[in-house]
mmCIF file of C-alpha atoms in Angstrom:
data_model
loop_
_atom_site.group_PDB
_atom_site.id
_atom_site.type_symbol
_atom_site.label_atom_id
_atom_site.label_comp_id
_atom_site.label_asym_id
_atom_site.label_seq_id
_atom_site.Cartn_x
_atom_site.Cartn_y
_atom_site.Cartn_z
ATOM 1 C CA MET A 11 0.136 0.071 0.308
ATOM 2 C CA PHE A 12 1.495 3.351 -0.823
ATOM 3 C CA ASP A 13 2.519 4.965 2.132
ATOM 4 C CA THR A 14 1.864 8.851 2.038
ATOM 5 C CA ALA A 15 5.008 9.459 4.250
ATOM 6 C CA THR A 16 7.105 9.165 1.567
ATOM 7 C CA ALA A 17 5.597 11.605 -0.576
ATOM 8 C CA GLY A 18 7.584 14.575 -0.918
ATOM 9 C CA SER A 19 11.043 13.055 0.304
ATOM 10 C CA ALA A 20 12.549 11.886 -3.115
ATOM 11 C CA SER A 21 15.447 14.131 -3.878
ATOM 12 C CA PRO A 22 16.052 16.786 -6.447
ATOM 13 C CA LEU A 23 17.644 14.627 -8.743
ATOM 14 C CA PHE A 24 15.310 12.267 -8.736
ATOM 15 C CA ILE A 25 12.676 14.768 -9.578
ATOM 16 C CA ALA A 26 14.535 16.406 -12.373
ATOM 17 C CA GLY A 27 15.800 13.035 -13.771
ATOM 18 C CA ILE A 28 12.110 11.556 -13.555
ATOM 19 C CA GLY A 29 11.038 14.977 -15.118
ATOM 20 C CA LEU A 30 13.365 14.770 -18.151
ATOM 21 C CA ALA A 31 12.301 10.839 -18.914
ATOM 22 C CA GLY A 32 9.007 11.828 -18.670
ATOM 23 C CA MET A 33 9.505 14.469 -21.548
ATOM 24 C CA GLY A 34 11.374 11.715 -23.165
ATOM 25 C CA LEU A 35 8.131 9.651 -23.012
ATOM 26 C CA GLY A 36 5.704 12.424 -24.209
ATOM 27 C CA LEU A 37 7.979 13.039 -27.121
ATOM 28 C CA LEU A 38 7.613 9.372 -28.335
ATOM 29 C CA ALA A 39 3.857 9.675 -27.283
ATOM 30 C CA GLY A 40 3.851 12.666 -29.928
ATOM 31 C CA LEU A 41 5.169 10.641 -32.280
ATOM 32 C CA PHE A 42 3.039 7.691 -31.705
ATOM 33 C CA SER A 43 -0.377 9.608 -32.182
ATOM 34 C CA ARG A 44 0.995 11.263 -34.865
ATOM 35 C CA ARG A 45 2.012 7.875 -36.903
ATOM 36 C CA VAL A 46 -1.426 5.850 -35.335
ATOM 37 C CA LEU A 47 -3.609 9.353 -35.932
ATOM 38 C CA PRO A 48 -1.940 10.361 -39.640
ATOM 39 C CA GLN A 49 -4.817 12.564 -39.961
ATOM 40 C CA LEU A 50 -4.287 15.274 -36.949
ATOM 41 C CA SER A 51 -0.729 15.744 -37.495
ATOM 42 C CA GLY A 52 -0.270 18.244 -40.031
ATOM 43 C CA THR A 53 -1.415 20.888 -38.321
ATOM 44 C CA SER A 54 -0.368 21.162 -34.269
ATOM 45 C CA GLY A 55 3.077 23.372 -35.172
ATOM 46 C CA ARG A 56 6.019 23.498 -33.474
ATOM 47 C CA THR A 57 4.148 25.861 -30.239
ATOM 48 C CA PRO A 58 2.141 23.156 -29.010
ATOM 49 C CA GLU A 59 5.011 20.696 -29.184
ATOM 50 C CA ILE A 60 7.199 23.011 -27.536
ATOM 51 C CA THR A 61 4.668 23.505 -24.626
ATOM 52 C CA THR A 62 3.551 19.678 -24.376
ATOM 53 C CA ALA A 63 7.198 18.745 -23.730
ATOM 54 C CA ALA A 64 7.042 21.326 -21.166
ATOM 55 C CA VAL A 65 3.766 20.481 -19.459
ATOM 56 C CA THR A 66 4.847 16.919 -19.598
ATOM 57 C CA PHE A 67 8.059 17.788 -17.935
ATOM 58 C CA VAL A 68 6.478 19.937 -15.006
ATOM 59 C CA LEU A 69 3.914 17.092 -14.327
ATOM 60 C CA SER A 70 6.771 14.318 -14.535
ATOM 61 C CA ALA A 71 8.817 15.970 -12.000
ATOM 62 C CA LEU A 72 5.725 16.733 -9.455
ATOM 63 C CA LEU A 73 4.468 13.054 -9.511
ATOM 64 C CA ALA A 74 7.944 12.234 -8.571
ATOM 65 C CA TRP A 75 7.925 14.012 -5.979
ATOM 66 C CA ARG A 76 4.244 12.906 -5.247
ATOM 67 C CA PHE A 77 5.240 8.954 -5.382
ATOM 68 C CA GLY A 78 8.964 9.393 -4.721
ATOM 69 C CA ALA A 79 10.482 5.628 -5.652
ATOM 70 C CA ALA A 80 6.558 4.376 -5.144
ATOM 71 C CA ALA A 81 5.599 1.230 -7.140
ATOM 72 C CA GLU A 82 3.016 3.148 -8.014
ATOM 73 C CA LEU A 83 4.657 5.951 -9.764
ATOM 74 C CA PRO A 84 4.888 4.468 -13.565
ATOM 75 C CA ALA A 85 1.417 4.123 -13.601
ATOM 76 C CA TYR A 86 1.123 7.770 -12.915
ATOM 77 C CA LEU A 87 3.808 8.675 -15.174
ATOM 78 C CA LEU A 88 1.666 6.837 -18.030
ATOM 79 C CA LEU A 89 -1.752 9.243 -17.363
ATOM 80 C CA ALA A 90 0.677 12.552 -17.228
ATOM 81 C CA VAL A 91 2.369 11.409 -20.656
ATOM 82 C CA VAL A 92 -0.650 10.099 -22.298
ATOM 83 C CA GLY A 93 -3.055 12.797 -20.769
ATOM 84 C CA VAL A 94 -0.785 15.676 -21.875
ATOM 85 C CA GLN A 95 -1.268 14.019 -25.453
ATOM 86 C CA LEU A 96 -5.063 14.080 -25.220
ATOM 87 C CA ALA A 97 -5.306 17.064 -24.005
ATOM 88 C CA ARG A 98 -3.635 18.861 -26.867
ATOM 89 C CA ILE A 99 -5.571 16.624 -29.587
ATOM 90 C CA ASP A 100 -8.602 17.788 -28.046
ATOM 91 C CA VAL A 101 -7.990 21.826 -28.062
ATOM 92 C CA LEU A 102 -6.712 21.120 -31.132
ATOM 93 C CA HIS A 103 -9.447 18.937 -32.650
ATOM 94 C CA HIS A 104 -12.296 18.541 -30.224
ATOM 95 C CA LEU A 105 -11.344 14.892 -30.447
ATOM 96 C CA LEU A 106 -9.984 12.218 -27.764
ATOM 97 C CA PRO A 107 -8.837 9.200 -29.696
ATOM 98 C CA ASN A 108 -9.602 5.705 -28.554
ATOM 99 C CA ARG A 109 -6.236 4.822 -30.035
ATOM 100 C CA LEU A 110 -5.194 6.579 -26.711
ATOM 101 C CA VAL A 111 -7.757 6.413 -24.370
ATOM 102 C CA PHE A 112 -8.203 2.665 -24.181
ATOM 103 C CA PRO A 113 -4.224 1.914 -24.300
ATOM 104 C CA LEU A 114 -3.938 4.456 -21.388
ATOM 105 C CA LEU A 115 -7.126 2.261 -19.595
ATOM 106 C CA CYS A 116 -5.590 -1.047 -20.701
ATOM 107 C CA ALA A 117 -1.896 -0.094 -19.651
ATOM 108 C CA GLY A 118 -2.876 1.875 -16.335
ATOM 109 C CA LEU A 119 -4.673 -1.461 -15.282
ATOM 110 C CA LEU A 120 -1.866 -3.356 -16.020
ATOM 111 C CA LEU A 121 0.982 -1.042 -14.448
ATOM 112 C CA LEU A 122 -1.366 -0.727 -11.371
ATOM 113 C CA SER A 123 -2.127 -4.803 -11.129
ATOM 114 C CA VAL A 124 1.570 -4.618 -10.711
ATOM 115 C CA SER A 125 1.865 -1.823 -8.278
ATOM 116 C CA ALA A 126 -0.982 -3.589 -6.245
ATOM 117 C CA GLY A 127 1.387 -6.785 -6.654
ATOM 118 C CA VAL A 128 4.317 -5.440 -5.025
ATOM 119 C CA SER A 129 3.030 -3.538 -2.495
ATOM 120 C CA GLY A 130 0.132 -5.568 -1.587
ATOM 121 C CA GLY A 131 -3.119 -3.258 -2.547
ATOM 122 C CA ALA A 132 -5.389 -5.551 -3.597
ATOM 123 C CA GLY A 133 -7.649 -3.359 -1.886
ATOM 124 C CA ASN A 134 -6.857 -0.092 -3.980
ATOM 125 C CA LEU A 135 -6.823 -2.030 -7.151
ATOM 126 C CA LEU A 136 -10.329 -3.261 -6.462
ATOM 127 C CA ARG A 137 -11.417 0.217 -5.967
ATOM 128 C CA GLY A 138 -9.768 1.650 -8.988
ATOM 129 C CA ALA A 139 -11.553 -1.115 -10.951
ATOM 130 C CA THR A 140 -15.125 -0.009 -9.257
ATOM 131 C CA GLY A 141 -14.174 3.705 -9.573
ATOM 132 C CA ALA A 142 -13.792 3.447 -13.322
ATOM 133 C CA VAL A 143 -17.166 1.883 -13.584
ATOM 134 C CA ILE A 144 -18.657 4.374 -11.748
ATOM 135 C CA LEU A 145 -16.613 7.470 -13.009
ATOM 136 C CA PHE A 146 -17.749 6.193 -16.917
ATOM 137 C CA ALA A 147 -21.249 5.931 -15.566
ATOM 138 C CA PHE A 148 -21.702 9.170 -14.150
ATOM 139 C CA TYR A 149 -20.102 10.430 -17.070
ATOM 140 C CA LEU A 150 -22.934 8.607 -19.117
ATOM 141 C CA ILE A 151 -25.604 9.870 -17.646
ATOM 142 C CA LEU A 152 -24.419 13.372 -17.848
ATOM 143 C CA ALA A 153 -23.591 12.824 -21.610
ATOM 144 C CA LEU A 154 -27.194 11.252 -22.221
ATOM 145 C CA THR A 155 -29.155 14.047 -19.887
ATOM 146 C CA SER A 156 -27.579 17.024 -19.513
ATOM 147 C CA GLY A 157 -27.165 18.113 -22.952
ATOM 148 C CA ASN A 158 -24.316 20.726 -22.128
ATOM 149 C CA GLY A 159 -21.632 19.177 -24.481
ATOM 150 C CA LEU A 160 -20.288 16.374 -23.219
ATOM 151 C CA GLY A 161 -19.185 14.064 -25.582
ATOM 152 C CA MET A 162 -18.731 10.305 -25.926
ATOM 153 C CA GLY A 163 -14.993 10.998 -25.907
ATOM 154 C CA ASP A 164 -15.194 12.398 -22.247
ATOM 155 C CA VAL A 165 -17.138 9.512 -21.306
ATOM 156 C CA LYS A 166 -14.648 7.303 -22.595
ATOM 157 C CA LEU A 167 -11.866 9.290 -20.821
ATOM 158 C CA ALA A 168 -13.725 8.982 -16.985
ATOM 159 C CA ALA A 169 -12.827 5.031 -17.309
ATOM 160 C CA PRO A 170 -8.965 5.613 -16.686
ATOM 161 C CA LEU A 171 -9.443 8.704 -14.931
ATOM 162 C CA GLY A 172 -11.633 6.983 -12.778
ATOM 163 C CA LEU A 173 -9.217 3.862 -12.230
ATOM 164 C CA TYR A 174 -6.698 6.274 -11.044
ATOM 165 C CA LEU A 175 -8.413 8.242 -8.852
ATOM 166 C CA GLY A 176 -10.275 5.294 -7.520
ATOM 167 C CA TYR A 177 -6.766 3.648 -7.071
ATOM 168 C CA LEU A 178 -5.663 6.645 -4.743
ATOM 169 C CA GLY A 179 -9.369 6.667 -2.491
ATOM 170 C CA TRP A 180 -12.929 7.281 -2.124
ATOM 171 C CA SER A 181 -11.566 10.726 -1.910
ATOM 172 C CA GLN A 182 -9.699 11.250 -4.799
ATOM 173 C CA LEU A 183 -12.401 9.934 -6.823
ATOM 174 C CA PHE A 184 -15.190 11.808 -5.551
ATOM 175 C CA TYR A 185 -13.222 15.443 -5.939
ATOM 176 C CA GLY A 186 -11.590 14.619 -9.338
ATOM 177 C CA GLY A 187 -14.323 13.481 -10.868
ATOM 178 C CA ALA A 188 -16.337 16.458 -9.067
ATOM 179 C CA LEU A 189 -14.085 19.182 -10.230
ATOM 180 C CA GLY A 190 -13.645 17.863 -13.814
ATOM 181 C CA PHE A 191 -17.054 18.338 -14.579
ATOM 182 C CA VAL A 192 -17.086 21.835 -12.899
ATOM 183 C CA ALA A 193 -14.201 22.853 -14.603
ATOM 184 C CA GLY A 194 -15.267 21.480 -17.920
ATOM 185 C CA GLY A 195 -18.459 23.706 -17.114
ATOM 186 C CA LEU A 196 -16.025 27.002 -16.044
ATOM 187 C CA ALA A 197 -14.145 26.463 -19.464
ATOM 188 C CA SER A 198 -17.590 26.450 -21.471
ATOM 189 C CA VAL A 199 -18.522 29.591 -19.693
ATOM 190 C CA VAL A 200 -15.156 31.306 -20.981
ATOM 191 C CA VAL A 201 -15.080 30.022 -24.492
ATOM 192 C CA VAL A 202 -18.949 31.498 -24.559
ATOM 193 C CA LEU A 203 -17.911 34.614 -22.969
ATOM 194 C CA LYS A 204 -14.849 34.955 -25.113
ATOM 195 C CA ASN A 205 -17.068 34.349 -28.408
ATOM 196 C CA ARG A 206 -19.590 36.984 -26.723
ATOM 197 C CA GLY A 207 -21.825 34.360 -26.091
ATOM 198 C CA ASN A 208 -22.381 32.544 -29.180
ATOM 199 C CA LYS A 209 -21.394 29.242 -27.422
ATOM 200 C CA PRO A 210 -19.579 27.313 -30.460
ATOM 201 C CA ARG A 211 -21.012 23.518 -30.909
ATOM 202 C CA GLU A 212 -17.961 21.451 -29.486
ATOM 203 C CA VAL A 213 -16.200 22.857 -26.092
ATOM 204 C CA PRO A 214 -13.481 20.254 -25.596
ATOM 205 C CA TYR A 215 -13.546 18.704 -21.635
ATOM 206 C CA GLY A 216 -11.344 16.519 -22.005
ATOM 207 C CA PRO A 217 -7.876 18.878 -20.825
ATOM 208 C CA SER A 218 -10.653 19.885 -17.668
ATOM 209 C CA MET A 219 -11.200 16.500 -16.774
ATOM 210 C CA LEU A 220 -7.591 15.747 -16.869
ATOM 211 C CA ALA A 221 -6.140 18.546 -15.083
ATOM 212 C CA ALA A 222 -8.583 18.381 -12.116
ATOM 213 C CA GLY A 223 -7.918 14.585 -11.742
ATOM 214 C CA LEU A 224 -4.000 15.146 -11.737
ATOM 215 C CA ALA A 225 -4.653 18.159 -9.694
ATOM 216 C CA VAL A 226 -6.333 15.851 -7.029
ATOM 217 C CA ILE A 227 -3.628 13.247 -7.091
ATOM 218 C CA LEU A 228 -0.911 15.748 -6.472
ATOM 219 C CA LEU A 229 -2.945 17.263 -3.699
ATOM 220 C CA LEU A 230 -4.877 14.983 -2.470
ATOM 221 C CA ARG A 231 -3.580 13.034 0.182
#
């Protein structure tokens, strides 16, 4: 089981090394996404790529500070690396591709299973799997009933987010899910104001969901 007493105890060298490793993995993830999604590769430009690399470095370093050398760290690094790519694609193309969301869920489940086996956290893994189902169902109901612009990509993204949040605890699952929805709503309001009251047909909720989930993972213990 993850020992919160170890959080924040990692050395600066370890944190910087994990940050650089995460940035390198992020660059590879960008190449992978352009390879499997060639229709999205011609419109990003250099500035989004540099921003993506910088954000991935910062998130990876913060996760290294949060988890230290705990067995959970690789799984949450995966969430940061793939999550940043998903956020970039959603902002630019209003799309959360299945070819990134499903591997995030499956690989996350595998890595957290290994972590649970190493640390004796079978209950954490069960709670994470339950969290994936709960958050998926919650967003599916919202998408079908609220008419607030949530798409099926957002619904599918809720499953891996629920897995990662639920693995850490019920409080993380609740606050991560709730804050993701609230942040998405606020982002929608900002977009409406920016467009002088004309709401666009699609508002990217994925970045808000990912940002809220990662913030809860980093800050709530």
